[in-house]
Amino acid sequence: MGLLCSKHQHSTKPDAENAQATGIERRIERETIAEKHIQKLLLLGAGESGKSTIFKQIKLLFQMGFDDAELNSYTPVIHANVYQTIKLLIDGSKELAQNETDSSKYSLSPDNKEIGDKLSEIGGRLDYPQLTKELSEEIEKIWNDPAIQETHARSSELQLPDCANYFMEHLDRLSDVNYIPTKEDVLYARVRTTGVVEIQFSPVGENKKSGEVYRLFDVGGQRNERRKWIHLFEGVTAVIFCAAISDYDQMLYEDENKNRMVETKELFEWVLKQRCFERTSIMLFLNKFDIFEKKVQKVPLSTCEWFKDYQPVSSGQQEIEHTYEFVKKKFEELYYQCTAPDRVDRVFKIYRTTALDQKLVKKTFKLLDETLRRRNLVEAGLL
């Protein structure tokens, strides 16, 4: 009996192993087939272009959004943004007071100087304290100081993050002991992307036959992060290039002698000339239009070297549209200058975007999805 049992055990072991191996092979085959149907999107752009906000919007719009743990993880980030903002303004006011002829208007009131020094010291730390009611009241007091408001009016010279106004207006809520960040707070939260992050989604919902499934890769936009881009360049369906059009009067965080828009122009030109993108669709997001439309009414577009030939033609909304069309045309001309005649069949689309506007981002990705699906049908000979 023992011998019979022994023979039986030996005969079934290879069968079990073969079945397991076959199961693994089938699973790999299924996954390989599924992978072939996933379109790869690469999100590129210079630092501060709004790429990460677009990425967060995709998570909110086409996935399950942020759970409580993820929302709570943004609390220290948001508090850090508050401390960093007020430090930039305090230090900026000191610098302007030293260098400007009318120095008095950039000097903190005597009552606020001690608080200003304290908050500047906190903002320079590596670890920030939790934002308490007492600290938020002090920050609000400094924020409302006339010298800080005068300094804020020159924010384009200070590397001030776009979230500054938003968080300063919500200090009371942000400092509540039971504070949990809202979705809007998370969208405004600023943390520099390092490395590569990815997300899989479908603009018409998961597993819908009418839409494609996309895998979107976001990489850091600062110069020191761009070396990480190269290994992602193969097999890309489309490049989504974010250009912050409101940055035409600002300098780089990494190089305060280089205009951000000129850097964006050069980076877009470099992307267009990559051989691996010869037939890759290029989707250009002219982002931060909400900031742009306010800024162009105060700061001439010709401030930027690339736009020095711009001539105003009107005022108000008509002038805003004219400036936008001028910027759009500049990018179009650059695209065709950098596109060889044999590459003209690749898809090129321009979208006006505001990364914080959820409805607009949703509409933009629906249009992008339709464009890429149509291209797939053309390439398959079905259109």
mmCIF file of C-alpha atoms in Angstrom, residues 85-86 88-90 92-93 96 104-109 112 139-156 158 160 164-165 168-169 171 298:
data_model
loop_
_atom_site.group_PDB
_atom_site.id
_atom_site.type_symbol
_atom_site.label_atom_id
_atom_site.label_comp_id
_atom_site.label_asym_id
_atom_site.label_seq_id
_atom_site.Cartn_x
_atom_site.Cartn_y
_atom_site.Cartn_z
ATOM 1 C CA THR A 85 4.692 81.556 1.387
ATOM 2 C CA ILE A 86 4.824 83.881 4.372
ATOM 3 C CA LEU A 88 9.029 84.425 0.916
ATOM 4 C CA LEU A 89 6.904 87.529 1.441
ATOM 5 C CA ILE A 90 8.687 88.611 4.655
ATOM 6 C CA GLY A 92 11.015 89.736 -0.085
ATOM 7 C CA SER A 93 9.795 92.813 1.772
ATOM 8 C CA LEU A 96 12.800 95.487 -1.422
ATOM 9 C CA SER A 104 9.262 102.689 3.705
ATOM 10 C CA LYS A 105 6.330 101.075 1.931
ATOM 11 C CA TYR A 106 8.104 97.708 2.039
ATOM 12 C CA SER A 107 8.958 97.917 5.754
ATOM 13 C CA LEU A 108 6.824 95.973 8.220
ATOM 14 C CA SER A 109 5.033 98.062 10.832
ATOM 15 C CA ASN A 112 4.790 93.235 13.273
ATOM 16 C CA ILE A 139 0.431 84.814 9.828
ATOM 17 C CA GLU A 140 -2.839 86.580 9.006
ATOM 18 C CA LYS A 141 -1.617 89.696 10.806
ATOM 19 C CA ILE A 142 1.583 89.719 8.719
ATOM 20 C CA TRP A 143 -0.361 88.940 5.516
ATOM 21 C CA ASN A 144 -2.559 92.007 6.098
ATOM 22 C CA ASP A 145 0.406 94.309 6.797
ATOM 23 C CA PRO A 146 0.578 96.995 4.035
ATOM 24 C CA ALA A 147 4.258 96.215 3.412
ATOM 25 C CA ILE A 148 3.463 92.553 2.718
ATOM 26 C CA GLN A 149 0.621 93.501 0.374
ATOM 27 C CA GLU A 150 2.965 95.836 -1.514
ATOM 28 C CA THR A 151 5.480 93.009 -1.723
ATOM 29 C CA HIS A 152 2.787 90.571 -2.873
ATOM 30 C CA ALA A 153 1.978 92.947 -5.743
ATOM 31 C CA ARG A 154 5.470 92.100 -7.048
ATOM 32 C CA SER A 155 5.055 88.355 -6.518
ATOM 33 C CA SER A 156 6.387 87.478 -9.984
ATOM 34 C CA LEU A 158 9.708 86.303 -5.620
ATOM 35 C CA LEU A 160 5.815 82.875 -4.919
ATOM 36 C CA ALA A 164 -0.393 81.783 -1.943
ATOM 37 C CA ASN A 165 -3.694 83.707 -2.074
ATOM 38 C CA MET A 168 -3.910 82.816 3.035
ATOM 39 C CA GLU A 169 -7.663 83.245 2.586
ATOM 40 C CA LEU A 171 -5.971 80.181 7.344
ATOM 41 C CA LYS A 298 -1.345 94.627 -15.918
#
